[in-house]
JSON list of C-alpha atoms in Angstrom, two decimals:
[
{"chain": "U", "resi": 811, "resn": "MET", "atom": "CA", "xyz": [88.16, 69.73, -43.73]},
{"chain": "U", "resi": 812, "resn": "THR", "atom": "CA", "xyz": [89.32, 67.66, -46.88]},
{"chain": "U", "resi": 813, "resn": "ARG", "atom": "CA", "xyz": [87.86, 64.64, -48.03]},
{"chain": "U", "resi": 814, "resn": "ASP", "atom": "CA", "xyz": [89.76, 61.42, -48.61]},
{"chain": "U", "resi": 815, "resn": "ARG", "atom": "CA", "xyz": [89.76, 60.81, -52.43]},
{"chain": "U", "resi": 816, "resn": "ARG", "atom": "CA", "xyz": [89.40, 57.20, -52.21]},
{"chain": "U", "resi": 817, "resn": "SER", "atom": "CA", "xyz": [86.16, 57.46, -50.22]},
{"chain": "U", "resi": 818, "resn": "ALA", "atom": "CA", "xyz": [84.89, 60.38, -52.38]},
{"chain": "U", "resi": 819, "resn": "SER", "atom": "CA", "xyz": [82.03, 59.58, -54.35]},
{"chain": "U", "resi": 820, "resn": "PRO", "atom": "CA", "xyz": [81.95, 59.83, -58.27]},
{"chain": "U", "resi": 821, "resn": "PRO", "atom": "CA", "xyz": [80.64, 62.91, -59.68]},
{"chain": "U", "resi": 822, "resn": "ALA", "atom": "CA", "xyz": [76.76, 63.44, -60.34]},
{"chain": "U", "resi": 823, "resn": "GLY", "atom": "CA", "xyz": [75.66, 61.57, -63.32]},
{"chain": "U", "resi": 824, "resn": "ALA", "atom": "CA", "xyz": [78.73, 59.35, -63.39]},
{"chain": "U", "resi": 825, "resn": "ALA", "atom": "CA", "xyz": [78.39, 55.53, -62.68]},
{"chain": "U", "resi": 826, "resn": "PRO", "atom": "CA", "xyz": [80.71, 54.29, -60.06]},
{"chain": "U", "resi": 827, "resn": "ARG", "atom": "CA", "xyz": [83.71, 52.28, -61.40]},
{"chain": "U", "resi": 828, "resn": "ASP", "atom": "CA", "xyz": [83.53, 48.56, -60.92]},
{"chain": "U", "resi": 829, "resn": "ARG", "atom": "CA", "xyz": [86.89, 47.39, -59.73]},
{"chain": "U", "resi": 830, "resn": "SER", "atom": "CA", "xyz": [86.22, 43.76, -58.84]},
{"chain": "U", "resi": 831, "resn": "ALA", "atom": "CA", "xyz": [88.48, 41.15, -60.60]},
{"chain": "U", "resi": 832, "resn": "VAL", "atom": "CA", "xyz": [85.28, 40.07, -62.86]},
{"chain": "U", "resi": 833, "resn": "ALA", "atom": "CA", "xyz": [84.96, 43.53, -64.01]},
{"chain": "U", "resi": 834, "resn": "VAL", "atom": "CA", "xyz": [88.59, 43.86, -64.93]},
{"chain": "U", "resi": 835, "resn": "THR", "atom": "CA", "xyz": [88.89, 40.74, -66.51]},
{"chain": "U", "resi": 836, "resn": "ARG", "atom": "CA", "xyz": [85.94, 41.40, -68.67]},
{"chain": "U", "resi": 837, "resn": "ARG", "atom": "CA", "xyz": [87.33, 45.05, -69.67]},
{"chain": "U", "resi": 838, "resn": "LEU", "atom": "CA", "xyz": [90.71, 43.08, -70.62]},
{"chain": "U", "resi": 839, "resn": "VAL", "atom": "CA", "xyz": [88.93, 40.61, -72.76]},
{"chain": "U", "resi": 840, "resn": "LEU", "atom": "CA", "xyz": [89.44, 42.59, -76.05]},
{"chain": "U", "resi": 841, "resn": "PRO", "atom": "CA", "xyz": [92.98, 43.75, -75.45]},
{"chain": "U", "resi": 842, "resn": "GLY", "atom": "CA", "xyz": [93.71, 40.12, -74.46]},
{"chain": "U", "resi": 843, "resn": "GLY", "atom": "CA", "xyz": [92.04, 38.52, -77.75]},
{"chain": "U", "resi": 844, "resn": "VAL", "atom": "CA", "xyz": [94.09, 41.28, -79.69]},
{"chain": "U", "resi": 845, "resn": "LEU", "atom": "CA", "xyz": [97.21, 40.04, -78.04]},
{"chain": "U", "resi": 846, "resn": "VAL", "atom": "CA", "xyz": [96.29, 36.22, -78.67]},
{"chain": "U", "resi": 847, "resn": "LEU", "atom": "CA", "xyz": [95.46, 36.91, -82.13]},
{"chain": "U", "resi": 848, "resn": "ALA", "atom": "CA", "xyz": [99.06, 38.64, -82.67]},
{"chain": "U", "resi": 849, "resn": "GLY", "atom": "CA", "xyz": [100.54, 35.56, -80.97]},
{"chain": "U", "resi": 850, "resn": "VAL", "atom": "CA", "xyz": [98.69, 33.30, -83.47]},
{"chain": "U", "resi": 851, "resn": "VAL", "atom": "CA", "xyz": [99.68, 35.07, -86.36]},
{"chain": "U", "resi": 852, "resn": "VAL", "atom": "CA", "xyz": [103.45, 35.23, -85.31]},
{"chain": "U", "resi": 853, "resn": "ALA", "atom": "CA", "xyz": [103.37, 31.50, -84.41]},
{"chain": "U", "resi": 854, "resn": "TYR", "atom": "CA", "xyz": [101.99, 30.95, -88.09]},
{"chain": "U", "resi": 855, "resn": "VAL", "atom": "CA", "xyz": [104.48, 32.82, -89.94]},
{"chain": "U", "resi": 856, "resn": "ALA", "atom": "CA", "xyz": [107.07, 31.37, -87.85]},
{"chain": "U", "resi": 857, "resn": "ALA", "atom": "CA", "xyz": [105.80, 28.07, -88.78]},
{"chain": "U", "resi": 858, "resn": "VAL", "atom": "CA", "xyz": [105.23, 28.78, -92.67]},
{"chain": "U", "resi": 859, "resn": "ASP", "atom": "CA", "xyz": [108.26, 30.49, -94.01]},
{"chain": "U", "resi": 860, "resn": "PRO", "atom": "CA", "xyz": [107.42, 33.28, -96.16]},
{"chain": "U", "resi": 861, "resn": "ASN", "atom": "CA", "xyz": [110.90, 32.88, -97.98]},
{"chain": "U", "resi": 862, "resn": "GLN", "atom": "CA", "xyz": [109.45, 29.81, -99.77]},
{"chain": "U", "resi": 863, "resn": "ALA", "atom": "CA", "xyz": [107.63, 30.39, -102.94]},
{"chain": "U", "resi": 864, "resn": "GLY", "atom": "CA", "xyz": [103.93, 29.72, -103.11]},
{"chain": "U", "resi": 865, "resn": "ASN", "atom": "CA", "xyz": [103.30, 30.03, -99.20]},
{"chain": "U", "resi": 866, "resn": "TYR", "atom": "CA", "xyz": [101.97, 33.61, -99.34]},
{"chain": "U", "resi": 867, "resn": "PRO", "atom": "CA", "xyz": [100.66, 35.58, -102.24]},
{"chain": "U", "resi": 868, "resn": "THR", "atom": "CA", "xyz": [103.13, 38.17, -103.94]},
{"chain": "U", "resi": 869, "resn": "CYS", "atom": "CA", "xyz": [102.60, 41.98, -102.96]},
{"chain": "U", "resi": 870, "resn": "PRO", "atom": "CA", "xyz": [100.21, 43.40, -105.59]},
{"chain": "U", "resi": 871, "resn": "PHE", "atom": "CA", "xyz": [102.31, 46.44, -105.91]},
{"chain": "U", "resi": 872, "resn": "LEU", "atom": "CA", "xyz": [105.37, 44.67, -106.50]},
{"chain": "U", "resi": 873, "resn": "SER", "atom": "CA", "xyz": [103.59, 42.32, -108.97]},
{"chain": "U", "resi": 874, "resn": "LEU", "atom": "CA", "xyz": [102.61, 45.34, -110.87]},
{"chain": "U", "resi": 875, "resn": "THR", "atom": "CA", "xyz": [105.58, 47.81, -110.64]},
{"chain": "U", "resi": 876, "resn": "GLY", "atom": "CA", "xyz": [108.51, 45.64, -109.72]},
{"chain": "U", "resi": 877, "resn": "ARG", "atom": "CA", "xyz": [108.86, 48.19, -106.90]},
{"chain": "U", "resi": 878, "resn": "GLN", "atom": "CA", "xyz": [108.67, 47.61, -103.09]},
{"chain": "U", "resi": 879, "resn": "CYS", "atom": "CA", "xyz": [105.72, 48.89, -101.24]},
{"chain": "U", "resi": 880, "resn": "PRO", "atom": "CA", "xyz": [106.34, 50.00, -97.30]},
{"chain": "U", "resi": 881, "resn": "GLY", "atom": "CA", "xyz": [104.99, 46.53, -96.35]},
{"chain": "U", "resi": 882, "resn": "CYS", "atom": "CA", "xyz": [107.21, 44.79, -98.58]},
{"chain": "U", "resi": 883, "resn": "GLY", "atom": "CA", "xyz": [109.28, 42.41, -96.34]},
{"chain": "U", "resi": 884, "resn": "SER", "atom": "CA", "xyz": [107.23, 42.58, -93.34]},
{"chain": "U", "resi": 885, "resn": "LEU", "atom": "CA", "xyz": [106.32, 38.80, -93.46]},
{"chain": "U", "resi": 886, "resn": "ARG", "atom": "CA", "xyz": [109.76, 37.85, -93.67]},
{"chain": "U", "resi": 887, "resn": "THR", "atom": "CA", "xyz": [110.52, 40.25, -90.98]},
{"chain": "U", "resi": 888, "resn": "ILE", "atom": "CA", "xyz": [108.31, 38.77, -88.30]},
{"chain": "U", "resi": 889, "resn": "HIS", "atom": "CA", "xyz": [109.55, 35.36, -89.48]},
{"chain": "U", "resi": 890, "resn": "ALA", "atom": "CA", "xyz": [113.24, 36.32, -88.66]},
{"chain": "U", "resi": 891, "resn": "LEU", "atom": "CA", "xyz": [112.08, 37.80, -85.45]},
{"chain": "U", "resi": 892, "resn": "ALA", "atom": "CA", "xyz": [110.16, 34.83, -84.36]},
{"chain": "U", "resi": 893, "resn": "HIS", "atom": "CA", "xyz": [113.53, 32.86, -85.10]},
{"chain": "U", "resi": 894, "resn": "GLY", "atom": "CA", "xyz": [115.34, 35.33, -82.97]},
{"chain": "U", "resi": 895, "resn": "GLU", "atom": "CA", "xyz": [117.47, 36.96, -86.05]},
{"chain": "U", "resi": 896, "resn": "VAL", "atom": "CA", "xyz": [117.03, 40.44, -85.39]},
{"chain": "U", "resi": 897, "resn": "ARG", "atom": "CA", "xyz": [119.66, 41.73, -87.53]},
{"chain": "U", "resi": 898, "resn": "GLU", "atom": "CA", "xyz": [118.21, 39.97, -90.56]},
{"chain": "U", "resi": 899, "resn": "ALA", "atom": "CA", "xyz": [114.80, 41.35, -89.45]},
{"chain": "U", "resi": 900, "resn": "LEU", "atom": "CA", "xyz": [116.36, 44.87, -89.47]},
{"chain": "U", "resi": 901, "resn": "GLY", "atom": "CA", "xyz": [117.50, 44.37, -93.03]},
{"chain": "U", "resi": 902, "resn": "LEU", "atom": "CA", "xyz": [114.33, 43.17, -94.36]},
{"chain": "U", "resi": 903, "resn": "ASN", "atom": "CA", "xyz": [112.00, 46.04, -93.37]},
{"chain": "U", "resi": 904, "resn": "LEU", "atom": "CA", "xyz": [113.56, 48.72, -90.91]},
{"chain": "U", "resi": 905, "resn": "PHE", "atom": "CA", "xyz": [110.31, 50.66, -90.64]},
{"chain": "U", "resi": 906, "resn": "ALA", "atom": "CA", "xyz": [108.40, 47.60, -89.62]},
{"chain": "U", "resi": 907, "resn": "MET", "atom": "CA", "xyz": [111.07, 46.91, -87.00]},
{"chain": "U", "resi": 908, "resn": "VAL", "atom": "CA", "xyz": [110.50, 50.72, -86.05]},
{"chain": "U", "resi": 909, "resn": "MET", "atom": "CA", "xyz": [106.87, 50.28, -85.66]},
{"chain": "U", "resi": 910, "resn": "LEU", "atom": "CA", "xyz": [106.64, 47.39, -83.62]},
{"chain": "U", "resi": 911, "resn": "PRO", "atom": "CA", "xyz": [107.53, 49.09, -80.37]},
{"chain": "U", "resi": 912, "resn": "VAL", "atom": "CA", "xyz": [105.17, 51.91, -81.11]},
{"chain": "U", "resi": 913, "resn": "LEU", "atom": "CA", "xyz": [102.45, 49.27, -81.77]},
{"chain": "U", "resi": 914, "resn": "ALA", "atom": "CA", "xyz": [103.31, 47.60, -78.43]},
{"chain": "U", "resi": 915, "resn": "PHE", "atom": "CA", "xyz": [103.30, 51.05, -76.72]},
{"chain": "U", "resi": 916, "resn": "PHE", "atom": "CA", "xyz": [99.71, 52.17, -78.04]},
{"chain": "U", "resi": 917, "resn": "TRP", "atom": "CA", "xyz": [98.44, 48.23, -77.10]},
{"chain": "U", "resi": 918, "resn": "GLY", "atom": "CA", "xyz": [99.96, 48.64, -73.72]},
{"chain": "U", "resi": 919, "resn": "ARG", "atom": "CA", "xyz": [98.25, 52.05, -73.16]},
{"chain": "U", "resi": 920, "resn": "TRP", "atom": "CA", "xyz": [94.86, 50.80, -74.24]},
{"chain": "U", "resi": 921, "resn": "THR", "atom": "CA", "xyz": [95.28, 47.86, -72.02]},
{"chain": "U", "resi": 922, "resn": "VAL", "atom": "CA", "xyz": [95.98, 49.74, -69.15]},
{"chain": "U", "resi": 923, "resn": "ALA", "atom": "CA", "xyz": [93.01, 52.16, -69.85]},
{"chain": "U", "resi": 924, "resn": "ARG", "atom": "CA", "xyz": [90.74, 49.33, -69.97]},
{"chain": "U", "resi": 925, "resn": "ALA", "atom": "CA", "xyz": [92.08, 47.62, -66.82]},
{"chain": "U", "resi": 926, "resn": "LEU", "atom": "CA", "xyz": [91.67, 50.87, -65.12]},
{"chain": "U", "resi": 927, "resn": "ASP", "atom": "CA", "xyz": [88.37, 51.47, -66.60]},
{"chain": "U", "resi": 928, "resn": "ARG", "atom": "CA", "xyz": [89.44, 54.94, -67.94]},
{"chain": "U", "resi": 929, "resn": "PRO", "atom": "CA", "xyz": [88.33, 56.19, -71.33]},
{"chain": "U", "resi": 930, "resn": "SER", "atom": "CA", "xyz": [90.17, 54.92, -74.42]},
{"chain": "U", "resi": 931, "resn": "ARG", "atom": "CA", "xyz": [90.98, 57.55, -76.76]},
{"chain": "U", "resi": 932, "resn": "THR", "atom": "CA", "xyz": [88.16, 58.14, -79.42]},
{"chain": "U", "resi": 933, "resn": "LYS", "atom": "CA", "xyz": [90.16, 60.31, -81.73]},
{"chain": "U", "resi": 934, "resn": "ALA", "atom": "CA", "xyz": [92.99, 59.25, -83.92]},
{"chain": "U", "resi": 935, "resn": "GLY", "atom": "CA", "xyz": [95.27, 61.95, -82.38]},
{"chain": "U", "resi": 936, "resn": "ASP", "atom": "CA", "xyz": [97.22, 65.19, -83.20]},
{"chain": "U", "resi": 937, "resn": "PRO", "atom": "CA", "xyz": [96.94, 65.72, -86.81]},
{"chain": "U", "resi": 938, "resn": "ARG", "atom": "CA", "xyz": [100.40, 66.58, -86.82]},
{"chain": "U", "resi": 939, "resn": "LEU", "atom": "CA", "xyz": [101.53, 63.39, -85.76]},
{"chain": "U", "resi": 940, "resn": "ILE", "atom": "CA", "xyz": [99.56, 61.47, -88.08]},
{"chain": "U", "resi": 941, "resn": "TRP", "atom": "CA", "xyz": [100.55, 63.66, -91.36]},
{"chain": "U", "resi": 942, "resn": "GLY", "atom": "CA", "xyz": [104.00, 63.22, -89.65]},
{"chain": "U", "resi": 943, "resn": "LEU", "atom": "CA", "xyz": [103.56, 59.32, -89.82]},
{"chain": "U", "resi": 944, "resn": "LEU", "atom": "CA", "xyz": [102.18, 59.31, -93.15]},
{"chain": "U", "resi": 945, "resn": "GLY", "atom": "CA", "xyz": [105.12, 61.25, -94.50]},
{"chain": "U", "resi": 946, "resn": "ALA", "atom": "CA", "xyz": [107.51, 58.79, -92.90]},
{"chain": "U", "resi": 947, "resn": "VAL", "atom": "CA", "xyz": [105.67, 55.92, -94.60]},
{"chain": "U", "resi": 948, "resn": "MET", "atom": "CA", "xyz": [105.90, 58.05, -98.00]},
{"chain": "U", "resi": 949, "resn": "LEU", "atom": "CA", "xyz": [109.27, 58.61, -97.52]},
{"chain": "U", "resi": 950, "resn": "PHE", "atom": "CA", "xyz": [110.43, 55.07, -96.72]},
{"chain": "U", "resi": 951, "resn": "TRP", "atom": "CA", "xyz": [108.53, 54.13, -99.69]},
{"chain": "U", "resi": 952, "resn": "LEU", "atom": "CA", "xyz": [110.27, 56.50, -101.94]},
{"chain": "U", "resi": 953, "resn": "VAL", "atom": "CA", "xyz": [113.89, 56.03, -100.40]},
{"chain": "U", "resi": 954, "resn": "ARG", "atom": "CA", "xyz": [113.78, 52.20, -100.71]},
{"chain": "U", "resi": 955, "resn": "ASN", "atom": "CA", "xyz": [112.94, 52.28, -104.37]},
{"chain": "U", "resi": 956, "resn": "LEU", "atom": "CA", "xyz": [115.67, 54.73, -105.17]},
{"chain": "U", "resi": 957, "resn": "PRO", "atom": "CA", "xyz": [119.46, 53.59, -106.07]},
{"chain": "U", "resi": 958, "resn": "PHE", "atom": "CA", "xyz": [120.94, 55.08, -102.92]},
{"chain": "U", "resi": 959, "resn": "GLY", "atom": "CA", "xyz": [118.33, 53.58, -100.72]},
{"chain": "U", "resi": 960, "resn": "ALA", "atom": "CA", "xyz": [119.05, 50.01, -101.99]},
{"chain": "U", "resi": 961, "resn": "PHE", "atom": "CA", "xyz": [120.19, 49.03, -98.41]},
{"chain": "U", "resi": 962, "resn": "LEU", "atom": "CA", "xyz": [116.20, 49.48, -97.17]},
{"chain": "U", "resi": 963, "resn": "SER", "atom": "CA", "xyz": [115.30, 47.11, -100.00]},
{"chain": "U", "resi": 964, "resn": "ALA", "atom": "CA", "xyz": [114.16, 43.65, -98.72]}
]
């Protein structure tokens, strides 16, 4: 005799999952808030042009060294994307453009986990991936400041 999974009770000691619309809405407040905040930031950067001097502070690393950090050009990249200029955005900060879909993926995974009341990851992830990401950032930082990597400079 097999039991229907939908009618099975939760394991001993586990609280039953509340799948009501109110419970799902409550669980989605934080991911929704992050999405709204990101939208507000993009709208602000779209409205206040980072290409004009004085609208945003200068990168401290750029000010001190004259070299670009991995984030240099990110505001201008967001501004260009908000205005539909993808080619310009790619030229300003390629690494930021590559990371945007990655961030969207992790936000989506978090949102789905919250909606289904599944546990979100509490660990950062596989150390190899973290070290790989750090290595990619450092490599991008180095190459964009070398003469042959000028195409990566903003």
